[in-house]
């Protein structure tokens, strides 16, 4: 369904398991940034009623996920670490900016595809964790979140199709998938959600 071109090596889950404090903090920040992205979409597209409705729901859900991850951090006696740079997301953001022709319509479509891409990869990563973590509590937690990320991915793609106008969303999504494969090839050994 996600059509990602390069799957995550399941051995990445071993790196995660050895660095739970780091990965959980990074994950919490990812949820906060996803909520912020949804809010920015509302701010910049207030006239699109269905988009506002969908992004309101996503922003609330992402902050609920942030709280859930933060609760796990506290319950396990970990420290909630400061936010770190997310090189993967930053590379996607550069592609988003380069791909826009400067029009408001194109900017919206690229922002929606950017969000869809992050949700797709997060969903895939959470699937890897749900299937490979020895920690049963966290494996179940990531299984539940995987379904949510898949739903968000679908929402972003559907909104891009709805507001595409003359933009060929399928062509753009294929370009995103190709670019993302070149980016993710550099990651998979780090202690971050997208690392």
XYZ file of C-alpha atoms in Angstrom:
195
model
C 0.000 0.000 0.000
C 2.785 2.459 0.891
C 4.808 1.707 -2.266
C 8.105 2.504 -0.535
C 11.020 1.418 -2.714
C 13.555 0.553 -0.028
C 12.478 -1.426 3.054
C 14.052 -0.938 6.467
C 16.502 -3.662 7.495
C 14.835 -5.496 10.430
C 18.188 -5.403 12.264
C 17.534 -1.694 12.846
C 15.173 -2.840 15.642
C 18.226 -4.176 17.520
C 19.774 -0.691 17.474
C 16.495 0.717 18.759
C 16.252 -1.849 21.556
C 19.725 -0.938 22.800
C 18.903 2.798 22.789
C 15.298 3.077 23.967
C 15.709 6.389 25.800
C 17.085 8.018 22.642
C 14.527 6.545 20.252
C 11.560 7.306 22.489
C 12.633 10.938 22.872
C 13.123 11.243 19.117
C 9.752 9.606 18.535
C 8.032 12.066 20.890
C 9.537 14.979 18.969
C 8.410 13.433 15.661
C 4.834 13.353 16.953
C 5.052 16.993 18.058
C 6.417 18.044 14.661
C 3.663 16.113 12.865
C 1.071 18.000 14.940
C 2.784 21.296 14.083
C 2.756 20.436 10.368
C -0.997 19.740 10.507
C -1.567 23.061 12.280
C 0.500 24.912 9.651
C -1.650 23.351 6.943
C -4.722 24.744 8.744
C -3.168 28.204 9.070
C -2.215 28.356 5.392
C -5.443 26.827 4.019
C -8.195 28.024 6.355
C -10.704 28.316 3.505
C -10.571 24.567 2.746
C -13.154 23.255 5.191
C -12.506 19.528 4.783
C -8.733 20.019 4.990
C -9.168 22.022 8.222
C -11.399 19.283 9.651
C -8.918 16.511 8.743
C -5.868 18.444 9.959
C -7.580 19.328 13.235
C -8.173 15.626 13.887
C -4.609 14.722 12.904
C -3.033 17.463 15.036
C -5.019 16.317 18.081
C -4.137 12.670 17.459
C -0.438 13.465 16.980
C -0.365 15.340 20.298
C -2.104 12.395 21.951
C 0.661 10.194 20.542
C 3.230 12.661 21.882
C 1.644 12.333 25.316
C 1.607 8.528 25.073
C 5.311 8.396 24.188
C 6.135 10.943 26.892
C 4.199 8.825 29.416
C 6.278 5.760 28.434
C 9.473 7.797 28.874
C 8.378 8.855 32.373
C 7.102 5.388 33.377
C 10.433 3.815 32.464
C 12.446 6.409 34.360
C 14.067 7.780 31.211
C 14.917 11.401 30.571
C 12.998 13.227 27.846
C 15.947 14.387 25.774
C 16.135 17.640 23.870
C 15.117 17.738 20.240
C 17.792 16.792 17.709
C 18.091 17.626 14.056
C 16.207 15.210 11.786
C 18.402 14.923 8.684
C 15.932 12.646 6.894
C 13.039 15.109 7.248
C 15.314 18.041 6.381
C 16.325 16.340 3.117
C 12.664 15.754 2.266
C 11.895 19.401 3.095
C 14.563 20.550 0.624
C 13.006 18.361 -2.075
C 9.570 19.792 -1.270
C 10.839 23.345 -1.708
C 12.732 22.522 -4.915
C 9.673 20.774 -6.368
C 7.286 23.687 -5.902
C 6.798 26.147 -8.751
C 6.066 28.898 -6.227
C 2.297 28.842 -6.698
C 0.026 28.413 -3.690
C -1.618 25.350 -5.274
C 1.673 23.601 -5.974
C 2.983 24.503 -2.516
C -0.035 22.837 -0.917
C 0.303 19.657 -2.978
C 4.022 19.362 -2.239
C 3.379 19.957 1.498
C 0.719 17.230 1.504
C 3.032 14.796 -0.322
C 5.879 15.681 2.068
C 3.599 14.811 5.001
C 2.377 11.635 3.286
C 5.971 10.527 2.720
C 6.931 10.964 6.370
C 3.795 9.147 7.523
C 4.465 6.294 5.072
C 8.035 5.803 6.265
C 7.021 6.124 9.922
C 4.331 3.493 9.358
C 6.898 1.172 7.780
C 9.373 1.761 10.619
C 6.714 1.115 13.256
C 5.851 -2.154 11.487
C 9.510 -3.193 11.718
C 9.524 -2.369 15.430
C 6.215 -4.153 16.067
C 7.556 -7.320 14.454
C 11.117 -7.287 15.807
C 11.245 -5.727 19.270
C 11.637 -8.224 22.099
C 9.967 -5.706 24.425
C 6.350 -6.887 24.091
C 4.812 -3.690 25.493
C 6.620 -1.522 22.958
C 6.003 -3.992 20.119
C 2.249 -3.721 20.749
C 2.487 0.054 21.124
C 4.148 0.357 17.718
C 1.650 -2.047 16.158
C -1.178 0.250 17.272
C 0.595 3.389 16.056
C 1.397 1.776 12.701
C -2.318 1.701 11.884
C -2.693 5.365 12.762
C 0.254 6.375 10.573
C -1.230 4.427 7.658
C -4.516 6.326 8.064
C -2.672 9.669 8.129
C -0.744 8.732 4.991
C -4.029 7.974 3.220
C -5.557 11.271 4.366
C -2.643 13.319 3.023
C -2.602 11.491 -0.325
C -6.369 11.843 -0.738
C -6.244 15.574 0.037
C -3.423 16.014 -2.491
C -5.571 14.310 -5.129
C -8.586 16.429 -4.233
C -6.756 19.761 -4.487
C -4.391 18.838 -7.333
C -6.048 20.930 -10.017
C -3.775 20.498 -13.039
C -1.003 18.838 -11.019
C -0.424 15.144 -11.766
C -0.325 13.779 -8.213
C 0.588 10.237 -9.301
C 3.582 11.540 -11.228
C 4.616 13.708 -8.284
C 4.190 10.807 -5.835
C 6.395 8.576 -7.985
C 9.048 11.318 -7.922
C 8.716 11.509 -4.137
C 9.085 7.726 -3.816
C 12.210 7.713 -5.992
C 13.762 10.609 -4.114
C 12.903 9.140 -0.707
C 14.568 5.846 -1.657
C 17.797 7.731 -2.383
C 17.535 9.507 0.976
C 16.599 6.525 3.163
C 19.494 4.515 1.715
C 21.757 6.695 3.899
C 19.849 5.847 7.072
C 18.934 2.764 9.077
C 21.772 2.576 11.575
C 20.864 5.520 13.788
C 18.939 5.883 17.033
C 16.158 8.000 15.577
C 12.783 7.063 14.106
C 14.047 7.869 10.619
C 17.707 7.095 11.338
